[in-house]
Amino acid sequence: MTSVVVLDNGGGLIKAGFGGDRDPAVVVPNCLGRPASTKKWLVADQLLANDSDITSVSLRRPFDRGYLINPDLQKEIWDRVVRTLLRADPSTSSLLLVEPLFNPPSIQRATDEVVFEDLGFQSLFVADSPSLVHLYEASQRPVDGLAATAQCSLVVDCGFSFTHAAPVVQNFTLNYGVRRLDLGGKALTNYLKELVSYRSINLMDETLIIDDAKEKLCFVSLDVLNDLQLARKSGKDNPFRCTYVLPDGITHTRGFVKDLDEAHKFLSLSNGSSTTLGMQVEDSQAHTEKTEDRKRMDMNKSEFSLTNERFLVPEMIFCPADLGMNQAGLAECIVRAVNACHPYLHPVLFENIILTGGSTLFPRLAERLERELRPLVRDDCRGKITRPESPIKGVWRGGSLLASSPDFESMCVSKLEYEELGSTRCRRRFFH
């Protein structure tokens, strides 16, 4: 029996492993990086090595705005992941590949060429992320109630390049109901880079470091206006102030949060706000504190502090207009996706909203989304938001479940069929 390699090819991370396993064997960046101290390009897992220098790394990504633009670069990354990390032989293996929604035919042909001609896989099956997330979540639910019987869900995929709200019925994504928000983890990281570089230290070249700071320190505010007032407080009265220490390349090669208790202080605020703490701050005291902070930063360039940036960055998911984007926020995007479907599906879809993707890991995101959805949803619809235990691995687990099914091989396109019929005719089998 041939092994099945499951490859969730995201714009930010590649999740790879074998069908039937619980978790992916490999989770690595989908890029090449070259540190300023060397001329050698590091591929995927090499960027995660403890001895690798990630300061001022130049990155080359095969994906741009959610779609594959450099097949040669992608081939190099896949070759390392499949042959070196997974130690799989493509000539005796099948590939389950997760592709973005609405992938253009030209990119599909380039992908098939890499899979069959360059890597030499025996067969290929292509799936989209919403249907696989739905498949995995449906397998975890008890088989009772309307939701389990109807097999409907609305998958909200907040990924690296963009965010999708996709209705799924009976493991098929309803393409006419998909709504897209051109905002993802990459845009949030770039926004945080601009804020930090303008306010304290120039870190415009430190993508990996800022990405790590975003993942460890950012959270979603439940009351933005009140939290902005709290963020103006000075010293220890500010519940959001925390410090991130930059790598020095000698004692530590990775950045880290200076005080975790200080970083988690915001969790003690009731309902995300604290009006009882008082908001009167002396202007002169604040000015003095700010001046001393700047002096301290000038003397020591190895760390920077974050205050309101911690919740203003994820706020862009709900208010893209603040970044100058003429698009609706996440809550309205979800409502538009549901309204594009048949009215009979509306209550079921609102009751089964599944969050997936790395950008859903921000604390309090689900609670904030529920608050924003409530005024937009009919009173007779009961909204329920579910976030898997591991949003990053949810798509891969669905693919692993599908790859272990008995009739998986019959759904694949073999290399012989590809050579006889070509990419375009073979792709019709995947309902894309």
XYZ file of C-alpha atoms in Angstrom:
432
model
C 0.000 0.000 0.000
C 1.391 3.402 -0.961
C 1.860 6.092 1.674
C -0.048 9.361 1.393
C 1.805 12.620 2.023
C -0.567 15.324 3.289
C 0.716 18.826 2.499
C -1.107 21.907 3.779
C 0.723 24.490 1.699
C 0.000 27.791 3.441
C 1.460 31.147 2.528
C 3.202 31.394 5.904
C 3.669 27.820 7.131
C 3.840 24.372 5.547
C 2.228 21.581 7.525
C 3.340 18.166 6.258
C 2.960 14.576 7.383
C 1.462 11.213 6.507
C -2.207 10.340 6.125
C -3.728 8.695 9.189
C -1.471 10.461 11.698
C -2.937 12.671 14.403
C -0.605 15.645 13.880
C 1.722 16.799 11.105
C 5.305 15.629 11.417
C 6.655 18.939 10.096
C 5.491 22.544 10.604
C 8.009 24.896 8.963
C 8.025 28.347 7.307
C 7.133 28.318 3.616
C 10.052 30.522 2.603
C 13.788 30.874 2.172
C 15.780 33.233 4.357
C 19.245 34.726 4.171
C 20.700 36.355 7.317
C 22.772 39.492 6.894
C 25.818 37.670 8.282
C 25.981 35.078 5.485
C 25.321 34.595 1.785
C 23.719 31.176 2.232
C 19.958 30.819 1.840
C 18.289 28.829 4.622
C 15.364 26.642 3.571
C 12.244 26.112 5.690
C 13.286 24.211 8.865
C 16.799 25.686 8.778
C 15.312 29.032 9.819
C 14.003 27.385 13.016
C 17.361 25.975 14.099
C 18.542 27.271 17.477
C 21.913 28.335 16.082
C 20.506 30.213 13.076
C 20.746 33.996 13.016
C 17.317 35.510 12.263
C 18.271 39.177 12.584
C 17.878 41.215 9.393
C 16.855 38.146 7.416
C 15.986 38.653 3.752
C 12.967 36.477 2.948
C 11.876 34.964 -0.364
C 8.372 33.528 -0.413
C 6.817 31.459 -3.216
C 3.423 32.934 -2.305
C 2.226 36.498 -2.756
C -1.244 37.718 -1.793
C -2.307 34.149 -1.208
C -1.310 32.601 -4.534
C 1.741 30.767 -5.856
C 3.919 33.063 -7.965
C 7.270 31.238 -7.916
C 6.928 27.492 -8.673
C 10.710 26.984 -8.784
C 11.095 28.310 -5.270
C 8.151 26.196 -4.100
C 9.723 23.110 -5.684
C 12.909 23.683 -3.688
C 10.979 23.940 -0.417
C 8.770 20.915 -1.157
C 11.802 18.851 -2.127
C 13.416 19.509 1.239
C 10.209 18.896 3.192
C 9.283 15.652 1.407
C 12.671 14.024 0.854
C 14.740 15.335 3.785
C 12.277 15.989 6.614
C 9.618 13.360 5.894
C 12.054 10.932 4.220
C 9.341 9.959 1.731
C 9.836 8.622 -1.772
C 7.510 10.552 -4.126
C 7.629 7.806 -6.786
C 5.827 5.424 -4.400
C 3.652 8.010 -2.625
C 0.411 9.859 -3.241
C 0.039 13.552 -2.433
C -2.931 15.296 -0.862
C -2.329 18.987 -1.508
C -4.282 21.844 0.060
C -4.655 24.768 -2.352
C -6.173 28.254 -1.910
C -9.746 28.866 -2.994
C -10.228 30.174 -6.555
C -6.745 29.157 -7.666
C -6.264 30.395 -11.287
C -5.827 27.671 -13.977
C -2.320 28.866 -14.814
C -1.206 28.297 -11.226
C -2.947 24.917 -11.169
C -0.981 23.824 -14.241
C 2.292 25.034 -12.717
C 1.513 23.156 -9.499
C 0.711 19.925 -11.336
C 3.953 20.226 -13.273
C 5.960 20.492 -10.046
C 4.098 17.586 -8.417
C 4.253 15.101 -11.310
C 7.220 16.134 -13.454
C 9.696 17.628 -10.982
C 8.973 15.695 -7.777
C 7.499 12.609 -9.489
C 4.568 11.781 -7.190
C 2.540 8.695 -8.092
C -0.879 10.406 -7.744
C -2.425 13.688 -6.598
C -5.578 14.854 -4.852
C -6.310 18.559 -4.402
C -8.591 19.927 -1.659
C -9.451 23.326 -0.218
C -9.019 24.241 3.429
C -12.681 24.963 4.437
C -13.930 21.511 3.414
C -11.096 19.776 5.308
C -11.668 21.807 8.472
C -15.375 20.985 8.273
C -14.583 17.284 7.748
C -12.376 17.134 10.824
C -14.737 19.103 13.066
C -17.727 17.022 11.951
C -15.833 13.857 12.874
C -15.309 15.206 16.407
C -18.973 16.025 17.074
C -21.561 13.636 18.468
C -24.047 12.590 15.787
C -27.167 14.261 17.125
C -29.046 17.513 16.649
C -29.774 19.633 13.587
C -26.191 20.759 13.052
C -24.717 17.255 12.851
C -27.574 16.030 10.639
C -27.395 18.915 8.171
C -23.586 18.763 7.995
C -23.313 22.507 7.459
C -20.782 24.957 8.820
C -19.285 28.339 8.085
C -15.486 28.137 8.135
C -13.659 31.398 8.874
C -10.055 30.940 7.767
C -7.826 33.794 8.988
C -4.576 32.885 7.300
C -1.274 34.457 6.361
C -2.375 36.350 3.255
C -6.126 36.849 3.598
C -9.278 35.857 5.474
C -12.085 33.749 3.991
C -15.616 33.148 5.225
C -16.686 29.975 3.403
C -19.980 28.065 3.789
C -19.534 24.285 3.633
C -22.371 21.799 3.037
C -21.799 18.033 3.035
C -18.011 18.524 2.787
C -18.320 20.740 -0.308
C -17.438 24.434 -0.208
C -20.143 26.636 -1.731
C -17.922 28.845 -3.887
C -20.724 31.329 -4.652
C -21.051 32.044 -0.921
C -17.347 32.598 -0.156
C -16.420 36.113 0.912
C -12.822 37.294 1.146
C -11.128 39.907 3.300
C -7.714 40.978 1.945
C -6.143 41.043 5.374
C -4.124 38.334 7.102
C -1.207 37.701 9.410
C 1.308 39.210 6.991
C -0.486 42.573 6.882
C -0.784 42.630 10.683
C 2.944 41.920 11.072
C 3.801 44.714 8.618
C 1.536 47.116 10.500
C 3.220 46.272 13.811
C 6.617 46.773 12.157
C 5.596 50.283 11.116
C 4.261 51.166 14.575
C 7.340 49.916 16.424
C 9.750 51.486 13.927
C 8.007 54.852 14.158
C 7.676 54.915 17.948
C 10.883 53.298 19.226
C 13.391 51.256 17.172
C 13.715 50.819 13.419
C 12.788 47.164 12.871
C 11.492 47.326 9.308
C 13.928 44.553 8.273
C 13.114 42.272 11.215
C 10.063 40.423 9.897
C 10.622 37.190 11.851
C 11.273 38.989 15.121
C 8.214 41.224 14.845
C 6.128 38.206 13.838
C 7.196 36.467 17.051
C 6.382 39.559 19.135
C 2.943 39.783 17.506
C 2.137 36.152 18.297
C 3.260 36.428 21.925
C 1.941 39.863 22.904
C -1.011 40.967 20.757
C -4.635 40.429 21.799
C -8.111 41.567 20.769
C -9.698 44.364 22.774
C -13.327 44.112 23.879
C -13.613 47.865 24.472
C -11.178 49.767 22.267
C -11.995 53.325 23.366
C -11.666 52.506 27.058
C -8.475 50.501 26.526
C -6.957 53.429 24.617
C -7.508 55.582 27.704
C -5.919 52.940 29.931
C -2.948 52.696 27.586
C -2.162 56.386 28.239
C -1.367 55.680 31.882
C 2.246 55.775 32.934
C 4.458 53.198 34.566
C 2.928 50.263 36.388
C -0.565 51.767 36.202
C -0.630 50.854 32.526
C -1.982 47.262 32.287
C -0.850 46.872 28.667
C 2.778 47.969 28.863
C 5.256 45.151 28.344
C 8.777 44.742 27.022
C 10.104 42.514 24.267
C 13.836 41.753 24.313
C 15.576 41.502 20.956
C 18.136 38.764 20.223
C 21.745 39.824 20.651
C 23.279 36.882 18.772
C 25.506 35.984 21.763
C 23.532 35.058 24.886
C 20.260 34.430 23.034
C 19.477 34.035 19.343
C 15.703 34.451 19.721
C 13.627 37.317 21.047
C 11.536 36.844 24.178
C 9.067 38.621 26.464
C 10.885 40.204 29.385
C 8.148 39.655 31.994
C 5.328 37.222 31.210
C 3.306 38.269 34.278
C 3.446 41.856 33.072
C 2.402 40.796 29.571
C -0.625 38.883 30.908
C -1.789 41.659 33.217
C -4.520 42.659 30.743
C -6.301 39.340 31.418
C -7.179 40.521 34.922
C -9.317 43.368 33.579
C -13.002 42.549 33.840
C -14.705 42.252 30.431
C -11.633 43.657 28.762
C -11.996 47.032 30.454
C -11.478 48.600 33.853
C -13.194 51.902 34.427
C -12.615 51.616 38.185
C -8.874 52.081 37.839
C -9.343 55.785 37.161
C -8.214 57.625 34.085
C -6.843 60.929 35.343
C -3.205 61.238 34.364
C -1.206 64.370 34.974
C 0.047 65.710 31.658
C 3.343 66.788 33.131
C 3.914 63.397 34.743
C 3.094 61.591 31.496
C 5.422 63.893 29.558
C 8.263 63.282 32.035
C 7.720 59.531 31.940
C 7.685 59.532 28.149
C 10.911 61.550 27.977
C 12.696 59.189 30.362
C 11.493 56.175 28.383
C 12.953 57.675 25.223
C 16.275 58.293 26.953
C 16.303 54.708 28.209
C 15.617 53.452 24.692
C 18.435 55.575 23.296
C 20.905 54.024 25.746
C 19.774 50.459 25.235
C 18.674 49.383 21.775
C 18.153 45.702 22.701
C 14.481 45.951 23.693
C 11.288 47.838 22.974
C 8.020 48.409 24.809
C 4.473 47.917 23.537
C 1.300 49.480 24.919
C -1.723 50.194 22.734
C -0.019 48.510 19.747
C -0.877 45.183 21.365
C -4.597 45.546 20.622
C -4.543 48.087 17.779
C -2.872 45.592 15.422
C -5.506 42.792 15.708
C -8.191 45.489 15.623
C -7.539 45.754 11.884
C -9.339 42.418 11.412
C -12.546 44.036 12.637
C -11.972 47.540 11.237
C -9.916 47.378 8.009
C -10.999 50.953 7.246
C -8.536 52.115 9.922
C -5.763 50.918 7.587
C -7.327 52.716 4.641
C -8.838 49.533 3.185
C -12.249 49.919 1.592
C -13.519 46.586 2.946
C -15.937 45.301 5.547
C -14.765 43.914 8.871
C -14.767 40.238 9.815
C -18.267 40.233 11.319
C -19.879 41.819 8.255
C -17.861 39.513 5.986
C -19.380 36.512 7.779
C -22.918 37.896 7.482
C -22.468 38.505 3.749
C -21.231 34.945 3.249
C -24.278 33.527 5.055
C -26.732 35.799 3.223
C -25.366 34.569 -0.116
C -26.684 31.080 0.702
C -30.248 29.733 0.745
C -32.356 31.210 3.601
C -32.969 27.708 5.005
C -29.225 27.431 5.677
C -28.878 30.705 7.595
C -29.733 29.438 11.118
C -27.542 26.347 10.723
C -24.553 28.287 9.398
C -24.709 30.880 12.177
C -24.875 28.051 14.698
C -21.723 26.404 13.314
C -19.037 29.049 12.815
C -15.577 27.441 12.906
C -12.462 29.578 13.322
C -9.222 28.325 11.806
C -5.865 29.796 10.801
C -3.031 31.313 12.812
C -4.616 34.765 13.107
C -7.495 33.320 15.174
C -5.064 32.566 18.020
C -5.280 36.119 19.373
C -6.816 36.020 22.878
C -10.470 37.136 23.052
C -10.974 37.108 19.270
C -13.915 34.686 19.448
C -15.597 36.693 22.218
C -15.196 39.963 20.314
C -16.515 38.379 17.114
C -19.567 37.072 18.964
C -20.310 40.560 20.300
C -20.049 42.115 16.848
C -22.142 39.422 15.190
C -25.069 39.600 17.612
C -26.536 42.928 16.308
C -26.147 41.734 12.690
C -27.924 38.389 13.110
C -31.665 37.777 13.303
C -33.050 37.270 16.805
C -34.251 33.756 15.994
C -30.719 32.661 14.963
C -28.489 31.368 17.723
C -24.872 32.131 16.959
C -22.185 29.731 18.097
C -18.461 30.117 17.415
C -16.077 27.169 17.703
C -12.310 27.307 17.622
C -10.446 23.990 17.293
C -7.834 23.128 19.884
C -5.159 23.828 17.270
C -6.377 26.217 14.538
C -3.085 25.951 12.649
C -3.278 22.150 12.375
C -7.044 21.846 11.757
C -6.796 21.805 7.957
C -4.007 19.228 7.999
C -5.927 16.952 10.376
C -8.897 17.034 8.018
C -6.580 16.094 5.165
C -5.085 13.257 7.201
C -8.584 11.953 7.928
C -9.517 12.073 4.238
C -6.258 10.408 3.179
C -6.908 7.471 5.503
C -10.342 6.743 3.997
C -10.591 3.470 2.000
C -11.655 5.109 -1.277
C -9.034 7.859 -1.268
C -6.922 6.309 -4.038
C -9.929 6.182 -6.375
C -10.398 9.960 -5.971
C -6.810 10.780 -6.973
C -5.410 11.627 -10.390
C -2.554 9.306 -11.287
C 0.620 10.357 -13.050
C -0.391 8.266 -16.057
C -3.732 10.089 -16.340
C -1.946 13.427 -16.070
C 0.416 12.489 -18.917
C -2.456 11.274 -21.108
C -5.141 13.901 -20.414
C -3.239 16.958 -19.215
C -3.736 19.167 -16.206
C -6.965 20.902 -17.249
C -9.031 17.738 -17.757
C -7.637 16.075 -14.642
C -8.550 19.053 -12.479
C -12.249 18.607 -13.256
C -12.281 15.696 -10.851
C -11.642 17.983 -7.889
C -14.735 20.207 -8.397
C -12.547 23.338 -8.646
